[in-house]
GROMACS .gro file of C-alpha atoms in nm:
model
  210
    1THR     CA    1  13.232  11.862  17.412
    2ASP     CA    2  13.195  12.154  17.652
    3GLU     CA    3  13.097  12.517  17.659
    4SER     CA    4  13.177  12.826  17.864
    5ILE     CA    5  12.983  13.153  17.854
    6MET     CA    6  13.115  13.462  18.035
    7PRO     CA    7  12.927  13.796  18.022
    8GLN     CA    8  13.163  14.096  17.998
    9PRO     CA    9  13.096  14.475  17.987
   10GLU     CA   10  13.173  14.532  17.616
   11ASP     CA   11  12.996  14.574  17.284
   12TYR     CA   12  13.117  14.262  17.105
   13CYS     CA   13  13.038  13.894  17.129
   14HIS     CA   14  13.357  13.686  17.102
   15VAL     CA   15  13.321  13.316  17.023
   16THR     CA   16  13.583  13.041  16.990
   17LEU     CA   17  13.532  12.681  16.877
   18ALA     CA   18  13.825  12.452  16.959
   19PHE     CA   19  13.910  12.085  16.910
   20PRO     CA   20  14.188  11.866  17.055
   21VAL     CA   21  14.503  11.802  16.851
   22GLY     CA   22  14.845  11.659  16.928
   23GLY     CA   23  15.095  11.852  17.138
   24TRP     CA   24  15.472  11.908  17.125
   25HIS     CA   25  15.537  11.532  17.124
   26SER     CA   26  15.313  11.479  16.820
   27GLN     CA   27  15.536  11.681  16.592
   28HIS     CA   28  15.385  11.604  16.253
   29GLU     CA   29  15.030  11.669  16.375
   30MET     CA   30  15.138  11.986  16.552
   31VAL     CA   31  15.319  12.118  16.243
   32THR     CA   32  15.020  12.022  16.026
   33ALA     CA   33  14.795  12.222  16.260
   34CYS     CA   34  15.027  12.522  16.231
   35VAL     CA   35  15.025  12.508  15.849
   36LEU     CA   36  14.646  12.475  15.856
   37GLN     CA   37  14.618  12.771  16.094
   38THR     CA   38  14.825  12.979  15.852
   39LEU     CA   39  14.620  12.864  15.553
   40LEU     CA   40  14.295  12.963  15.725
   41GLY     CA   41  14.459  13.278  15.861
   42GLY     CA   42  14.234  13.570  15.942
   43GLY     CA   43  14.245  13.876  16.164
   44SER     CA   44  14.047  14.197  16.203
   45SER     CA   45  13.796  14.341  15.957
   46PHE     CA   46  14.028  14.641  15.920
   47SER     CA   47  14.378  14.588  15.785
   48ALA     CA   48  14.621  14.822  15.617
   49GLY     CA   49  14.705  14.536  15.381
   50GLY     CA   50  15.049  14.485  15.234
   51PRO     CA   51  15.279  14.184  15.199
   52GLY     CA   52  15.260  13.923  15.472
   53LYS     CA   53  14.928  14.043  15.618
   54GLY     CA   54  14.743  13.727  15.514
   55MET     CA   55  14.485  13.903  15.298
   56TYR     CA   56  14.465  13.596  15.071
   57THR     CA   57  14.396  13.353  15.354
   58ARG     CA   58  14.059  13.179  15.365
   59MET     CA   59  13.926  13.370  15.666
   60TYR     CA   60  13.983  13.701  15.489
   61ARG     CA   61  13.851  13.587  15.150
   62ASN     CA   62  13.554  13.382  15.271
   63VAL     CA   63  13.452  13.559  15.593
   64LEU     CA   64  13.586  13.909  15.654
   65ASN     CA   65  13.553  14.022  15.292
   66ARG     CA   66  13.200  13.881  15.260
   67PHE     CA   67  13.027  13.956  15.590
   68GLY     CA   68  13.040  14.322  15.688
   69LYS     CA   69  12.909  14.265  16.041
   70VAL     CA   70  13.193  14.028  16.134
   71GLU     CA   71  13.458  14.224  16.323
   72SER     CA   72  13.722  13.950  16.342
   73ALA     CA   73  13.773  13.592  16.230
   74GLU     CA   74  14.086  13.382  16.263
   75ALA     CA   75  14.220  13.032  16.314
   76VAL     CA   76  14.384  12.968  16.652
   77THR     CA   77  14.618  12.707  16.803
   78SER     CA   78  14.762  12.635  17.145
   79PHE     CA   79  15.002  12.354  17.236
   80THR     CA   80  15.132  12.189  17.552
   81ASP     CA   81  15.360  11.890  17.605
   82GLU     CA   82  15.113  11.610  17.534
   83THR     CA   83  14.813  11.780  17.378
   84GLY     CA   84  14.693  12.092  17.204
   85LEU     CA   85  14.392  12.281  17.072
   86MET     CA   86  14.305  12.408  16.729
   87GLY     CA   87  13.998  12.601  16.630
   88VAL     CA   88  13.842  12.916  16.493
   89SER     CA   89  13.753  13.239  16.667
   90GLY     CA   90  13.544  13.539  16.571
   91SER     CA   91  13.358  13.843  16.699
   92THR     CA   92  13.065  14.064  16.606
   93ALA     CA   93  12.872  14.352  16.762
   94ALA     CA   94  12.547  14.263  16.583
   95PRO     CA   95  12.317  14.038  16.789
   96GLU     CA   96  12.147  13.906  16.474
   97MET     CA   97  12.489  13.794  16.345
   98VAL     CA   98  12.608  13.588  16.643
   99HIS     CA   99  12.439  13.260  16.548
  100ASP     CA  100  12.540  13.298  16.183
  101LEU     CA  101  12.898  13.382  16.284
  102VAL     CA  102  12.937  13.049  16.463
  103MET     CA  103  12.789  12.868  16.163
  104ILE     CA  104  13.022  13.053  15.924
  105LEU     CA  105  13.327  12.970  16.136
  106THR     CA  106  13.222  12.606  16.149
  107GLU     CA  107  13.185  12.601  15.770
  108GLN     CA  108  13.545  12.713  15.729
  109LEU     CA  109  13.663  12.397  15.906
  110ILE     CA  110  13.425  12.172  15.712
  111ASN     CA  111  13.539  12.328  15.384
  112VAL     CA  112  13.896  12.215  15.445
  113ILE     CA  113  13.763  11.865  15.378
  114ALA     CA  114  13.486  11.952  15.133
  115LYS     CA  115  13.682  12.183  14.903
  116GLN     CA  116  14.013  12.153  14.726
  117ILE     CA  117  14.327  12.293  14.887
  118THR     CA  118  14.511  12.437  14.588
  119ASP     CA  119  14.885  12.403  14.544
  120GLU     CA  120  14.909  12.783  14.542
  121GLU     CA  121  14.741  12.838  14.879
  122LEU     CA  122  14.928  12.545  15.036
  123LEU     CA  123  15.263  12.685  14.921
  124ARG     CA  124  15.162  13.034  15.037
  125ALA     CA  125  15.069  12.900  15.383
  126LYS     CA  126  15.397  12.710  15.416
  127ASN     CA  127  15.602  13.013  15.309
  128MET     CA  128  15.415  13.243  15.549
  129LEU     CA  129  15.467  13.001  15.838
  130LYS     CA  130  15.839  12.961  15.763
  131CYS     CA  131  15.873  13.338  15.736
  132ASN     CA  132  15.703  13.381  16.075
  133VAL     CA  133  15.925  13.118  16.239
  134LEU     CA  134  16.248  13.260  16.098
  135SER     CA  135  16.159  13.623  16.173
  136GLN     CA  136  16.071  13.533  16.533
  137LEU     CA  137  16.406  13.358  16.577
  138GLU     CA  138  16.586  13.681  16.484
  139SER     CA  139  16.507  13.793  16.840
  140ARG     CA  140  16.772  13.659  17.078
  141LEU     CA  141  16.516  13.642  17.359
  142VAL     CA  142  16.279  13.428  17.148
  143LEU     CA  143  16.571  13.212  17.032
  144PHE     CA  144  16.681  13.141  17.391
  145GLU     CA  145  16.324  13.060  17.492
  146ASP     CA  146  16.288  12.828  17.192
  147ILE     CA  147  16.612  12.647  17.276
  148GLY     CA  148  16.505  12.602  17.638
  149ARG     CA  149  16.159  12.473  17.546
  150GLN     CA  150  16.299  12.224  17.295
  151VAL     CA  151  16.565  12.092  17.532
  152LEU     CA  152  16.306  12.046  17.809
  153THR     CA  153  16.064  11.877  17.567
  154TYR     CA  154  16.289  11.673  17.337
  155ASP     CA  155  16.626  11.669  17.521
  156LYS     CA  156  16.778  11.837  17.214
  157HIS     CA  157  16.757  12.153  17.005
  158GLU     CA  158  16.621  12.130  16.652
  159SER     CA  159  16.764  12.367  16.391
  160ALA     CA  160  16.548  12.613  16.199
  161LYS     CA  161  16.640  12.422  15.883
  162THR     CA  162  16.486  12.104  16.027
  163THR     CA  163  16.174  12.292  16.135
  164CYS     CA  164  16.132  12.436  15.784
  165ALA     CA  165  16.174  12.087  15.637
  166ARG     CA  166  15.891  11.962  15.862
  167ILE     CA  167  15.671  12.245  15.736
  168ASP     CA  168  15.754  12.166  15.374
  169ALA     CA  169  15.663  11.799  15.432
  170VAL     CA  170  15.298  11.878  15.516
  171LYS     CA  171  15.055  11.776  15.242
  172ALA     CA  172  14.698  11.888  15.173
  173GLU     CA  173  14.576  11.539  15.263
  174ASP     CA  174  14.742  11.571  15.606
  175MET     CA  175  14.530  11.877  15.680
  176LYS     CA  176  14.211  11.710  15.562
  177MET     CA  177  14.283  11.408  15.784
  178LEU     CA  178  14.355  11.635  16.081
  179ILE     CA  179  14.027  11.824  16.038
  180ALA     CA  180  13.834  11.496  16.007
  181LYS     CA  181  13.990  11.374  16.332
  182MET     CA  182  13.917  11.705  16.506
  183LEU     CA  183  13.553  11.716  16.403
  184GLN     CA  184  13.492  11.362  16.527
  185SER     CA  185  13.583  11.470  16.881
  186GLY     CA  186  13.317  11.740  16.902
  187PRO     CA  187  13.370  12.111  16.976
  188THR     CA  188  13.447  12.302  17.291
  189ILE     CA  189  13.282  12.645  17.275
  190ALA     CA  190  13.387  12.954  17.469
  191ALA     CA  191  13.201  13.285  17.443
  192THR     CA  192  13.243  13.618  17.616
  193GLY     CA  193  13.097  13.967  17.583
  194LYS     CA  194  12.742  14.063  17.483
  195HIS     CA  195  12.451  13.877  17.319
  196LEU     CA  196  12.558  13.543  17.468
  197ASP     CA  197  12.201  13.415  17.453
  198LYS     CA  198  12.245  13.407  17.074
  199VAL     CA  199  12.544  13.169  17.086
  200PRO     CA  200  12.447  12.813  16.979
  201ASN     CA  201  12.536  12.542  17.229
  202ASP     CA  202  12.781  12.260  17.167
  203ARG     CA  203  12.502  12.013  17.084
  204GLU     CA  204  12.373  12.231  16.802
  205VAL     CA  205  12.721  12.284  16.660
  206SER     CA  206  12.788  11.910  16.683
  207ARG     CA  207  12.480  11.849  16.465
  208TRP     CA  208  12.625  12.077  16.198
  209LEU     CA  209  12.940  11.865  16.193
  210ARG     CA  210  12.765  11.534  16.125
   0.00000   0.00000   0.00000
């Protein structure tokens, strides 16, 4: 566990909780994390809506649509060769909301284990992720970068069809097992902006996860 607090001249408090996951060489865990990120989804409190905007994701339904003082809430991932990070991030301008925001974000991770992942939301998350992957690869620049990264990492290039098959292979139980593994490691917390004295430390958040 660790924490980093950085005051910045702005109105919002931005908080991220992250946990270690597998990297590029742990393909099934990495793909599972990506499906889970898409299932949790999220974004800004204002959205024009429309197809593909993720308005049915858990962060929108359970956080942004319920708590008016939360400006943003989303699941995040970052991967390197051997390791990666997955977590949740959010922001608010209300000092009285900062502590609750961290608790609400933490609950979204716990609820992956505690509540059922329906077939409908799992299929929606997989389809959204495949759509994102395929639409990105329509850019020749992104395609070349993807080929280069895969050759450097795996000594081969994997087709989009194979990637989509890996996404389709992810089960609800895989995501529950990944979250359980993540929560056992304890959180790393990063916060920036205003009202940082309201951000709970990593020890307090770890108690919520027990």
